[in-house]
């Protein structure tokens, strides 16, 4: 067991009681949501892929709290991935850390506890619930697994927490990190050349914030590979005690190299010569670690949704490009992946759709019991055959899904905007970059 002095030494390294807070870049979308939800007094949970910026968001929240009269000595930040805590990751450690903080730092009011990567502590929620129940602390929690809230934990914390899912940078945030703002359409027009150039970079390198500190392209690629390895080893292999790392790595690489493609557990089972259960478990683990997403095919029957093949998307196009050898040939898949992630950020209930004649529509947006929009993504529709194909898919899907009102249809491309007014049918063609910046 670590001594009080050893624990305090770790805490001193990570906290800002006697040193200035580091310079950071703001992410207003998340910071505003955190500030709003923090007023509830509930446990606040930030979850998302490793290295997406959760820890920096905590630092930005510390800045906000101290600007509103809270003292830095009232805030405790704990990084449970500090190697000095290895072999001591227990509920007892959590209690001792709190005791050391109270004894050595002495907060002047009810403290704020920020518990980073808390999933490393087995049954961590028991200690957090105790703190919450006794109203002893205000609590922030982060984790790199959607399984951070297992069924048991979710039940225990029901009604006691609010969560926020943190993604790598959106394109709007990417521009902000590059010191470029576009508040109006006029800004977009004036800065078109630079924005288009940055979009190409965004599509290739993705949105992990740390990459902005690195100039060398090879070092960026090495860093992305280290993220990939870390997610597999720390968030999946160690967590689930897997022995067949190579198959997991091969499956992750395959799915990231084939984003926006439809697949099924049976196909993966056959491709990797593994059991159905193993294929199902591994895709579930990859999704829990936020490395991939599985998009369901739309059907009014939930049973059919579950049975149908899924489309797979990546948490980040930079990671996908890192494991693929055909980056230039992947532009269509990359922009579709970017649109998918943006729809998740906008908290849309999203599916894909197949018509009776096997035409595919990339995204169906559902709100309640109503389909409210169909979205098709295509790099360019300047080719007449491509144009006809995309229109035909939207028309067929609209006819099959339409209820009392016509379903708005949007076609996102890198071309100029236009409105297609076909007899009895309209398609709003939007430039993808404009759609990302001006929803």
GROMACS .gro file of C-alpha atoms in nm:
model
  439
    1UNK     CA    1   0.000   0.000   0.000
    2UNK     CA    2   0.127   0.344  -0.092
    3UNK     CA    3   0.213   0.575   0.196
    4UNK     CA    4   0.044   0.911   0.241
    5UNK     CA    5   0.359   1.086   0.126
    6UNK     CA    6   0.382   0.873  -0.190
    7UNK     CA    7   0.017   0.945  -0.274
    8UNK     CA    8   0.063   1.316  -0.216
    9UNK     CA    9   0.368   1.317  -0.440
   10UNK     CA   10   0.155   1.179  -0.726
   11UNK     CA   11  -0.122   1.429  -0.658
   12UNK     CA   12   0.125   1.720  -0.654
   13UNK     CA   13   0.243   1.627  -1.004
   14UNK     CA   14  -0.108   1.636  -1.148
   15UNK     CA   15  -0.271   1.926  -0.963
   16UNK     CA   16  -0.232   2.303  -0.985
   17UNK     CA   17  -0.245   2.407  -0.621
   18UNK     CA   18   0.093   2.580  -0.639
   19UNK     CA   19   0.155   2.618  -1.010
   20UNK     CA   20  -0.020   2.790  -1.301
   21UNK     CA   21  -0.277   2.610  -1.511
   22UNK     CA   22  -0.145   2.516  -1.857
   23UNK     CA   23  -0.244   2.695  -2.175
   24UNK     CA   24  -0.524   2.510  -2.354
   25UNK     CA   25  -0.756   2.562  -2.649
   26UNK     CA   26  -1.123   2.596  -2.570
   27UNK     CA   27  -1.390   2.359  -2.703
   28UNK     CA   28  -1.707   2.560  -2.638
   29UNK     CA   29  -1.951   2.289  -2.751
   30UNK     CA   30  -1.843   2.059  -2.469
   31UNK     CA   31  -1.755   2.327  -2.217
   32UNK     CA   32  -2.100   2.484  -2.240
   33UNK     CA   33  -2.265   2.146  -2.198
   34UNK     CA   34  -2.044   2.069  -1.898
   35UNK     CA   35  -2.122   2.404  -1.734
   36UNK     CA   36  -2.495   2.353  -1.789
   37UNK     CA   37  -2.502   1.996  -1.657
   38UNK     CA   38  -2.273   2.074  -1.363
   39UNK     CA   39  -2.544   2.295  -1.214
   40UNK     CA   40  -2.759   1.985  -1.158
   41UNK     CA   41  -2.537   1.861  -0.876
   42UNK     CA   42  -2.534   1.513  -1.031
   43UNK     CA   43  -2.222   1.308  -1.109
   44UNK     CA   44  -2.088   1.428  -1.445
   45UNK     CA   45  -1.934   1.159  -1.669
   46UNK     CA   46  -1.718   1.236  -1.974
   47UNK     CA   47  -1.673   0.931  -2.194
   48UNK     CA   48  -1.503   0.888  -2.528
   49UNK     CA   49  -1.212   0.739  -2.715
   50UNK     CA   50  -0.866   0.761  -2.559
   51UNK     CA   51  -0.683   1.089  -2.641
   52UNK     CA   52  -0.997   1.270  -2.758
   53UNK     CA   53  -0.937   1.556  -2.513
   54UNK     CA   54  -1.134   1.458  -2.201
   55UNK     CA   55  -0.850   1.548  -1.962
   56UNK     CA   56  -0.807   1.888  -2.126
   57UNK     CA   57  -1.179   1.949  -2.089
   58UNK     CA   58  -1.136   1.888  -1.715
   59UNK     CA   59  -0.858   2.148  -1.707
   60UNK     CA   60  -1.082   2.392  -1.890
   61UNK     CA   61  -1.356   2.319  -1.636
   62UNK     CA   62  -1.108   2.392  -1.355
   63UNK     CA   63  -1.045   2.731  -1.519
   64UNK     CA   64  -1.418   2.800  -1.534
   65UNK     CA   65  -1.472   2.699  -1.171
   66UNK     CA   66  -1.185   2.912  -1.043
   67UNK     CA   67  -1.312   3.210  -1.242
   68UNK     CA   68  -1.637   3.178  -1.044
   69UNK     CA   69  -1.465   3.219  -0.704
   70UNK     CA   70  -1.367   2.856  -0.638
   71UNK     CA   71  -1.011   2.815  -0.508
   72UNK     CA   72  -0.769   2.578  -0.680
   73UNK     CA   73  -0.716   2.407  -0.343
   74UNK     CA   74  -1.082   2.306  -0.346
   75UNK     CA   75  -1.025   2.092  -0.656
   76UNK     CA   76  -0.864   1.748  -0.668
   77UNK     CA   77  -0.764   1.594  -1.002
   78UNK     CA   78  -0.665   1.225  -1.000
   79UNK     CA   79  -0.518   1.043  -1.300
   80UNK     CA   80  -0.574   0.672  -1.241
   81UNK     CA   81  -0.340   0.588  -1.529
   82UNK     CA   82  -0.037   0.721  -1.344
   83UNK     CA   83   0.197   0.417  -1.331
   84UNK     CA   84   0.272   0.482  -0.964
   85UNK     CA   85  -0.084   0.371  -0.889
   86UNK     CA   86  -0.033   0.037  -1.066
   87UNK     CA   87  -0.096  -0.263  -0.841
   88UNK     CA   88  -0.288  -0.038  -0.600
   89UNK     CA   89  -0.605   0.029  -0.802
   90UNK     CA   90  -0.868  -0.041  -0.538
   91UNK     CA   91  -1.152   0.133  -0.357
   92UNK     CA   92  -0.915   0.169  -0.062
   93UNK     CA   93  -0.682   0.376  -0.281
   94UNK     CA   94  -0.970   0.608  -0.372
   95UNK     CA   95  -1.049   0.662  -0.003
   96UNK     CA   96  -0.683   0.718   0.087
   97UNK     CA   97  -0.642   0.971  -0.195
   98UNK     CA   98  -0.938   1.169  -0.062
   99UNK     CA   99  -0.801   1.152   0.294
  100UNK     CA  100  -0.456   1.269   0.182
  101UNK     CA  101  -0.614   1.557  -0.009
  102UNK     CA  102  -0.814   1.666   0.296
  103UNK     CA  103  -0.514   1.636   0.529
  104UNK     CA  104  -0.237   1.781   0.313
  105UNK     CA  105  -0.428   2.042   0.109
  106UNK     CA  106  -0.728   2.126   0.327
  107UNK     CA  107  -1.001   2.254   0.092
  108UNK     CA  108  -1.206   2.539   0.234
  109UNK     CA  109  -1.541   2.413   0.108
  110UNK     CA  110  -1.705   2.101  -0.037
  111UNK     CA  111  -1.437   1.977  -0.276
  112UNK     CA  112  -1.461   1.908  -0.647
  113UNK     CA  113  -1.322   1.564  -0.738
  114UNK     CA  114  -1.211   1.497  -1.094
  115UNK     CA  115  -1.146   1.125  -1.144
  116UNK     CA  116  -0.971   1.066  -1.477
  117UNK     CA  117  -0.982   0.719  -1.644
  118UNK     CA  118  -1.171   0.584  -1.345
  119UNK     CA  119  -1.255   0.255  -1.521
  120UNK     CA  120  -0.914   0.132  -1.403
  121UNK     CA  121  -1.062   0.092  -1.054
  122UNK     CA  122  -1.285  -0.218  -1.022
  123UNK     CA  123  -1.635  -0.127  -0.896
  124UNK     CA  124  -1.533   0.238  -0.874
  125UNK     CA  125  -1.899   0.337  -0.869
  126UNK     CA  126  -1.941   0.211  -0.512
  127UNK     CA  127  -1.701   0.473  -0.378
  128UNK     CA  128  -1.845   0.745  -0.602
  129UNK     CA  129  -2.197   0.661  -0.488
  130UNK     CA  130  -2.086   0.690  -0.126
  131UNK     CA  131  -1.944   1.038  -0.191
  132UNK     CA  132  -2.257   1.137  -0.379
  133UNK     CA  133  -2.496   0.992  -0.122
  134UNK     CA  134  -2.326   1.170   0.168
  135UNK     CA  135  -2.310   1.492  -0.037
  136UNK     CA  136  -1.938   1.515   0.044
  137UNK     CA  137  -1.807   1.612  -0.301
  138UNK     CA  138  -1.895   1.739  -0.645
  139UNK     CA  139  -1.780   1.468  -0.882
  140UNK     CA  140  -1.653   1.456  -1.241
  141UNK     CA  141  -1.558   1.122  -1.395
  142UNK     CA  142  -1.390   1.034  -1.726
  143UNK     CA  143  -1.344   0.701  -1.899
  144UNK     CA  144  -1.231   0.555  -2.232
  145UNK     CA  145  -1.491   0.282  -2.257
  146UNK     CA  146  -1.864   0.291  -2.319
  147UNK     CA  147  -1.866  -0.010  -2.084
  148UNK     CA  148  -1.764   0.240  -1.816
  149UNK     CA  149  -2.133   0.213  -1.733
  150UNK     CA  150  -2.207  -0.158  -1.732
  151UNK     CA  151  -2.564  -0.272  -1.673
  152UNK     CA  152  -2.490  -0.310  -1.304
  153UNK     CA  153  -2.319   0.027  -1.274
  154UNK     CA  154  -2.584   0.198  -1.485
  155UNK     CA  155  -2.851   0.060  -1.253
  156UNK     CA  156  -2.661   0.172  -0.942
  157UNK     CA  157  -2.615   0.525  -1.077
  158UNK     CA  158  -2.958   0.564  -1.236
  159UNK     CA  159  -3.087   0.914  -1.175
  160UNK     CA  160  -2.757   1.020  -1.023
  161UNK     CA  161  -2.542   1.103  -1.326
  162UNK     CA  162  -2.538   1.295  -1.652
  163UNK     CA  163  -2.298   1.199  -1.929
  164UNK     CA  164  -2.129   1.368  -2.224
  165UNK     CA  165  -1.970   1.177  -2.512
  166UNK     CA  166  -1.647   1.342  -2.627
  167UNK     CA  167  -1.527   1.297  -2.986
  168UNK     CA  168  -1.205   1.402  -3.157
  169UNK     CA  169  -1.228   1.746  -3.315
  170UNK     CA  170  -1.511   1.831  -3.551
  171UNK     CA  171  -1.414   2.025  -3.864
  172UNK     CA  172  -1.538   2.347  -3.704
  173UNK     CA  173  -1.314   2.279  -3.403
  174UNK     CA  174  -1.030   2.185  -3.639
  175UNK     CA  175  -1.051   2.532  -3.794
  176UNK     CA  176  -1.062   2.687  -3.445
  177UNK     CA  177  -0.745   2.499  -3.349
  178UNK     CA  178  -0.590   2.642  -3.667
  179UNK     CA  179  -0.688   2.995  -3.557
  180UNK     CA  180  -0.950   3.028  -3.828
  181UNK     CA  181  -1.310   3.125  -3.756
  182UNK     CA  182  -1.608   3.125  -3.992
  183UNK     CA  183  -1.905   3.289  -3.826
  184UNK     CA  184  -2.082   3.388  -4.147
  185UNK     CA  185  -2.122   3.273  -4.505
  186UNK     CA  186  -1.920   3.578  -4.606
  187UNK     CA  187  -1.629   3.448  -4.392
  188UNK     CA  188  -1.657   3.115  -4.570
  189UNK     CA  189  -1.640   3.280  -4.912
  190UNK     CA  190  -1.348   3.508  -4.822
  191UNK     CA  191  -1.147   3.223  -4.670
  192UNK     CA  192  -1.257   2.952  -4.914
  193UNK     CA  193  -0.911   2.854  -5.037
  194UNK     CA  194  -0.764   2.810  -4.688
  195UNK     CA  195  -1.073   2.632  -4.559
  196UNK     CA  196  -1.069   2.385  -4.848
  197UNK     CA  197  -0.700   2.317  -4.790
  198UNK     CA  198  -0.759   2.258  -4.420
  199UNK     CA  199  -1.048   2.025  -4.498
  200UNK     CA  200  -0.816   1.807  -4.706
  201UNK     CA  201  -0.577   1.794  -4.411
  202UNK     CA  202  -0.866   1.719  -4.171
  203UNK     CA  203  -0.984   1.435  -4.392
  204UNK     CA  204  -0.634   1.286  -4.398
  205UNK     CA  205  -0.505   1.334  -4.042
  206UNK     CA  206  -0.832   1.334  -3.849
  207UNK     CA  207  -0.910   1.531  -3.537
  208UNK     CA  208  -0.704   1.406  -3.242
  209UNK     CA  209  -0.600   1.728  -3.063
  210UNK     CA  210  -0.241   1.626  -2.983
  211UNK     CA  211  -0.154   1.621  -3.354
  212UNK     CA  212  -0.161   2.003  -3.354
  213UNK     CA  213   0.155   2.006  -3.146
  214UNK     CA  214   0.346   1.810  -3.412
  215UNK     CA  215   0.473   1.934  -3.748
  216UNK     CA  216   0.644   1.625  -3.888
  217UNK     CA  217   0.406   1.403  -4.091
  218UNK     CA  218   0.591   1.081  -4.002
  219UNK     CA  219   0.573   1.160  -3.631
  220UNK     CA  220   0.199   1.222  -3.667
  221UNK     CA  221   0.158   0.883  -3.829
  222UNK     CA  222   0.361   0.720  -3.553
  223UNK     CA  223   0.144   0.889  -3.291
  224UNK     CA  224  -0.176   0.765  -3.456
  225UNK     CA  225  -0.032   0.413  -3.460
  226UNK     CA  226   0.047   0.442  -3.089
  227UNK     CA  227  -0.315   0.549  -3.024
  228UNK     CA  228  -0.438   0.245  -3.214
  229UNK     CA  229  -0.210   0.011  -3.020
  230UNK     CA  230  -0.299   0.172  -2.688
  231UNK     CA  231  -0.672   0.141  -2.747
  232UNK     CA  232  -0.637  -0.227  -2.832
  233UNK     CA  233  -0.395  -0.318  -2.554
  234UNK     CA  234  -0.519  -0.104  -2.265
  235UNK     CA  235  -0.890  -0.069  -2.334
  236UNK     CA  236  -0.960  -0.414  -2.477
  237UNK     CA  237  -0.689  -0.677  -2.422
  238UNK     CA  238  -0.614  -0.584  -2.061
  239UNK     CA  239  -0.976  -0.513  -1.973
  240UNK     CA  240  -1.112  -0.839  -2.118
  241UNK     CA  241  -0.798  -1.050  -2.060
  242UNK     CA  242  -0.774  -1.160  -2.423
  243UNK     CA  243  -0.504  -1.396  -2.542
  244UNK     CA  244  -0.562  -1.374  -2.920
  245UNK     CA  245  -0.428  -1.022  -2.978
  246UNK     CA  246  -0.335  -1.081  -3.341
  247UNK     CA  247  -0.690  -1.165  -3.449
  248UNK     CA  248  -0.824  -0.860  -3.264
  249UNK     CA  249  -0.564  -0.639  -3.431
  250UNK     CA  250  -0.640  -0.787  -3.774
  251UNK     CA  251  -1.015  -0.734  -3.729
  252UNK     CA  252  -0.968  -0.376  -3.608
  253UNK     CA  253  -0.741  -0.303  -3.905
  254UNK     CA  254  -0.987  -0.462  -4.147
  255UNK     CA  255  -1.284  -0.263  -4.016
  256UNK     CA  256  -1.093   0.066  -4.010
  257UNK     CA  257  -0.966   0.007  -4.363
  258UNK     CA  258  -1.322  -0.063  -4.483
  259UNK     CA  259  -1.520   0.220  -4.330
  260UNK     CA  260  -1.871   0.290  -4.460
  261UNK     CA  261  -1.900  -0.072  -4.568
  262UNK     CA  262  -2.175  -0.317  -4.476
  263UNK     CA  263  -2.074  -0.634  -4.297
  264UNK     CA  264  -2.214  -0.890  -4.056
  265UNK     CA  265  -2.091  -1.109  -3.774
  266UNK     CA  266  -2.111  -1.413  -4.002
  267UNK     CA  267  -1.894  -1.247  -4.268
  268UNK     CA  268  -1.634  -1.151  -4.008
  269UNK     CA  269  -1.646  -1.501  -3.860
  270UNK     CA  270  -1.571  -1.654  -4.200
  271UNK     CA  271  -1.312  -1.394  -4.299
  272UNK     CA  272  -1.105  -1.447  -3.983
  273UNK     CA  273  -1.183  -1.818  -3.934
  274UNK     CA  274  -1.313  -1.767  -3.581
  275UNK     CA  275  -1.633  -1.858  -3.401
  276UNK     CA  276  -1.949  -1.652  -3.430
  277UNK     CA  277  -1.931  -1.565  -3.060
  278UNK     CA  278  -1.570  -1.448  -3.088
  279UNK     CA  279  -1.651  -1.230  -3.389
  280UNK     CA  280  -1.946  -1.080  -3.204
  281UNK     CA  281  -1.743  -1.024  -2.887
  282UNK     CA  282  -1.451  -0.861  -3.068
  283UNK     CA  283  -1.668  -0.614  -3.262
  284UNK     CA  284  -1.844  -0.535  -2.934
  285UNK     CA  285  -1.510  -0.471  -2.761
  286UNK     CA  286  -1.396  -0.243  -3.044
  287UNK     CA  287  -1.720  -0.049  -3.020
  288UNK     CA  288  -1.701  -0.026  -2.639
  289UNK     CA  289  -1.355   0.129  -2.678
  290UNK     CA  290  -1.502   0.386  -2.922
  291UNK     CA  291  -1.272   0.271  -3.202
  292UNK     CA  292  -1.558   0.176  -3.433
  293UNK     CA  293  -1.932   0.231  -3.461
  294UNK     CA  294  -2.192  -0.009  -3.595
  295UNK     CA  295  -2.481   0.159  -3.776
  296UNK     CA  296  -2.806  -0.033  -3.795
  297UNK     CA  297  -3.017  -0.066  -4.108
  298UNK     CA  298  -3.346   0.117  -4.071
  299UNK     CA  299  -3.661  -0.088  -4.026
  300UNK     CA  300  -3.978  -0.014  -3.835
  301UNK     CA  301  -3.923  -0.346  -3.657
  302UNK     CA  302  -3.648  -0.336  -3.392
  303UNK     CA  303  -3.610  -0.713  -3.435
  304UNK     CA  304  -3.523  -0.662  -3.803
  305UNK     CA  305  -3.279  -0.383  -3.715
  306UNK     CA  306  -3.091  -0.620  -3.488
  307UNK     CA  307  -3.087  -0.903  -3.744
  308UNK     CA  308  -2.974  -0.697  -4.044
  309UNK     CA  309  -2.607  -0.639  -4.135
  310UNK     CA  310  -2.444  -0.324  -3.999
  311UNK     CA  311  -2.238  -0.047  -4.157
  312UNK     CA  312  -1.908   0.016  -3.984
  313UNK     CA  313  -1.753   0.356  -3.923
  314UNK     CA  314  -1.434   0.476  -3.756
  315UNK     CA  315  -1.393   0.715  -3.464
  316UNK     CA  316  -1.145   0.913  -3.675
  317UNK     CA  317  -1.046   0.923  -4.042
  318UNK     CA  318  -0.682   0.977  -3.943
  319UNK     CA  319  -0.677   0.640  -3.765
  320UNK     CA  320  -0.847   0.475  -4.062
  321UNK     CA  321  -0.599   0.625  -4.306
  322UNK     CA  322  -0.312   0.514  -4.086
  323UNK     CA  323  -0.401   0.147  -4.133
  324UNK     CA  324  -0.497   0.178  -4.501
  325UNK     CA  325  -0.268   0.190  -4.803
  326UNK     CA  326  -0.520   0.363  -5.032
  327UNK     CA  327  -0.579   0.699  -4.870
  328UNK     CA  328  -0.627   0.883  -5.199
  329UNK     CA  329  -0.885   0.631  -5.317
  330UNK     CA  330  -1.081   0.660  -4.992
  331UNK     CA  331  -1.213   1.016  -5.027
  332UNK     CA  332  -1.575   0.904  -5.067
  333UNK     CA  333  -1.557   0.677  -4.762
  334UNK     CA  334  -1.377   0.942  -4.559
  335UNK     CA  335  -1.636   1.214  -4.620
  336UNK     CA  336  -1.916   0.968  -4.540
  337UNK     CA  337  -1.739   0.885  -4.213
  338UNK     CA  338  -1.702   1.256  -4.137
  339UNK     CA  339  -2.076   1.309  -4.193
  340UNK     CA  340  -2.161   1.012  -3.971
  341UNK     CA  341  -1.952   1.147  -3.682
  342UNK     CA  342  -2.105   1.493  -3.723
  343UNK     CA  343  -2.455   1.344  -3.702
  344UNK     CA  344  -2.354   1.176  -3.376
  345UNK     CA  345  -2.220   1.507  -3.242
  346UNK     CA  346  -2.555   1.663  -3.331
  347UNK     CA  347  -2.720   1.384  -3.129
  348UNK     CA  348  -2.920   1.250  -3.420
  349UNK     CA  349  -3.090   0.910  -3.418
  350UNK     CA  350  -2.933   0.772  -3.734
  351UNK     CA  351  -2.960   0.458  -3.952
  352UNK     CA  352  -2.879   0.352  -4.307
  353UNK     CA  353  -3.142   0.220  -4.550
  354UNK     CA  354  -3.171  -0.034  -4.829
  355UNK     CA  355  -3.462  -0.010  -5.072
  356UNK     CA  356  -3.652  -0.308  -5.211
  357UNK     CA  357  -3.440  -0.282  -5.525
  358UNK     CA  358  -3.120  -0.281  -5.315
  359UNK     CA  359  -3.045   0.089  -5.355
  360UNK     CA  360  -2.865   0.231  -5.054
  361UNK     CA  361  -2.924   0.560  -4.874
  362UNK     CA  362  -2.639   0.649  -4.643
  363UNK     CA  363  -2.834   0.803  -4.353
  364UNK     CA  364  -3.191   0.800  -4.233
  365UNK     CA  365  -3.260   1.050  -3.953
  366UNK     CA  366  -3.541   0.950  -3.718
  367UNK     CA  367  -3.703   1.167  -3.455
  368UNK     CA  368  -3.947   0.987  -3.231
  369UNK     CA  369  -4.164   0.771  -3.456
  370UNK     CA  370  -4.102   0.985  -3.764
  371UNK     CA  371  -3.836   0.976  -4.036
  372UNK     CA  372  -3.740   1.342  -4.069
  373UNK     CA  373  -3.457   1.341  -4.326
  374UNK     CA  374  -3.273   1.128  -4.579
  375UNK     CA  375  -2.906   1.211  -4.637
  376UNK     CA  376  -2.692   1.085  -4.922
  377UNK     CA  377  -2.318   1.152  -4.934
  378UNK     CA  378  -2.123   1.159  -5.260
  379UNK     CA  379  -1.788   1.322  -5.329
  380UNK     CA  380  -1.910   1.467  -5.660
  381UNK     CA  381  -2.222   1.438  -5.876
  382UNK     CA  382  -2.075   1.608  -6.181
  383UNK     CA  383  -2.074   1.272  -6.358
  384UNK     CA  384  -2.424   1.220  -6.498
  385UNK     CA  385  -2.441   0.848  -6.415
  386UNK     CA  386  -2.340   0.917  -6.056
  387UNK     CA  387  -2.597   1.194  -6.034
  388UNK     CA  388  -2.875   0.967  -6.158
  389UNK     CA  389  -2.774   0.689  -5.918
  390UNK     CA  390  -2.784   0.912  -5.611
  391UNK     CA  391  -3.116   1.071  -5.712
  392UNK     CA  392  -3.270   0.729  -5.779
  393UNK     CA  393  -3.169   0.599  -5.435
  394UNK     CA  394  -3.322   0.900  -5.256
  395UNK     CA  395  -3.642   0.885  -5.463
  396UNK     CA  396  -3.689   0.512  -5.400
  397UNK     CA  397  -3.623   0.544  -5.027
  398UNK     CA  398  -3.852   0.845  -5.000
  399UNK     CA  399  -4.139   0.655  -5.164
  400UNK     CA  400  -4.090   0.350  -4.940
  401UNK     CA  401  -4.060   0.548  -4.616
  402UNK     CA  402  -4.296   0.837  -4.680
  403UNK     CA  403  -4.593   0.875  -4.448
  404UNK     CA  404  -4.819   1.181  -4.421
  405UNK     CA  405  -4.558   1.434  -4.528
  406UNK     CA  406  -4.273   1.432  -4.778
  407UNK     CA  407  -3.938   1.348  -4.624
  408UNK     CA  408  -3.673   1.618  -4.677
  409UNK     CA  409  -3.382   1.483  -4.882
  410UNK     CA  410  -3.028   1.618  -4.865
  411UNK     CA  411  -2.737   1.532  -5.093
  412UNK     CA  412  -2.397   1.629  -4.950
  413UNK     CA  413  -2.112   1.669  -5.199
  414UNK     CA  414  -1.796   1.869  -5.254
  415UNK     CA  415  -1.971   2.043  -5.545
  416UNK     CA  416  -2.161   2.372  -5.540
  417UNK     CA  417  -2.500   2.396  -5.375
  418UNK     CA  418  -2.819   2.364  -5.576
  419UNK     CA  419  -3.180   2.261  -5.535
  420UNK     CA  420  -3.304   1.982  -5.758
  421UNK     CA  421  -3.672   2.034  -5.829
  422UNK     CA  422  -3.786   1.709  -5.984
  423UNK     CA  423  -4.164   1.669  -6.044
  424UNK     CA  424  -4.312   1.573  -5.709
  425UNK     CA  425  -3.972   1.553  -5.543
  426UNK     CA  426  -3.706   1.793  -5.415
  427UNK     CA  427  -3.341   1.735  -5.319
  428UNK     CA  428  -3.137   1.997  -5.138
  429UNK     CA  429  -2.781   1.963  -5.268
  430UNK     CA  430  -2.541   2.111  -5.012
  431UNK     CA  431  -2.170   2.160  -5.015
  432UNK     CA  432  -2.032   1.929  -4.745
  433UNK     CA  433  -1.800   2.189  -4.591
  434UNK     CA  434  -2.083   2.442  -4.567
  435UNK     CA  435  -2.306   2.178  -4.404
  436UNK     CA  436  -2.036   2.106  -4.145
  437UNK     CA  437  -1.986   2.474  -4.064
  438UNK     CA  438  -2.343   2.600  -4.099
  439UNK     CA  439  -2.593   2.324  -4.005
   0.00000   0.00000   0.00000
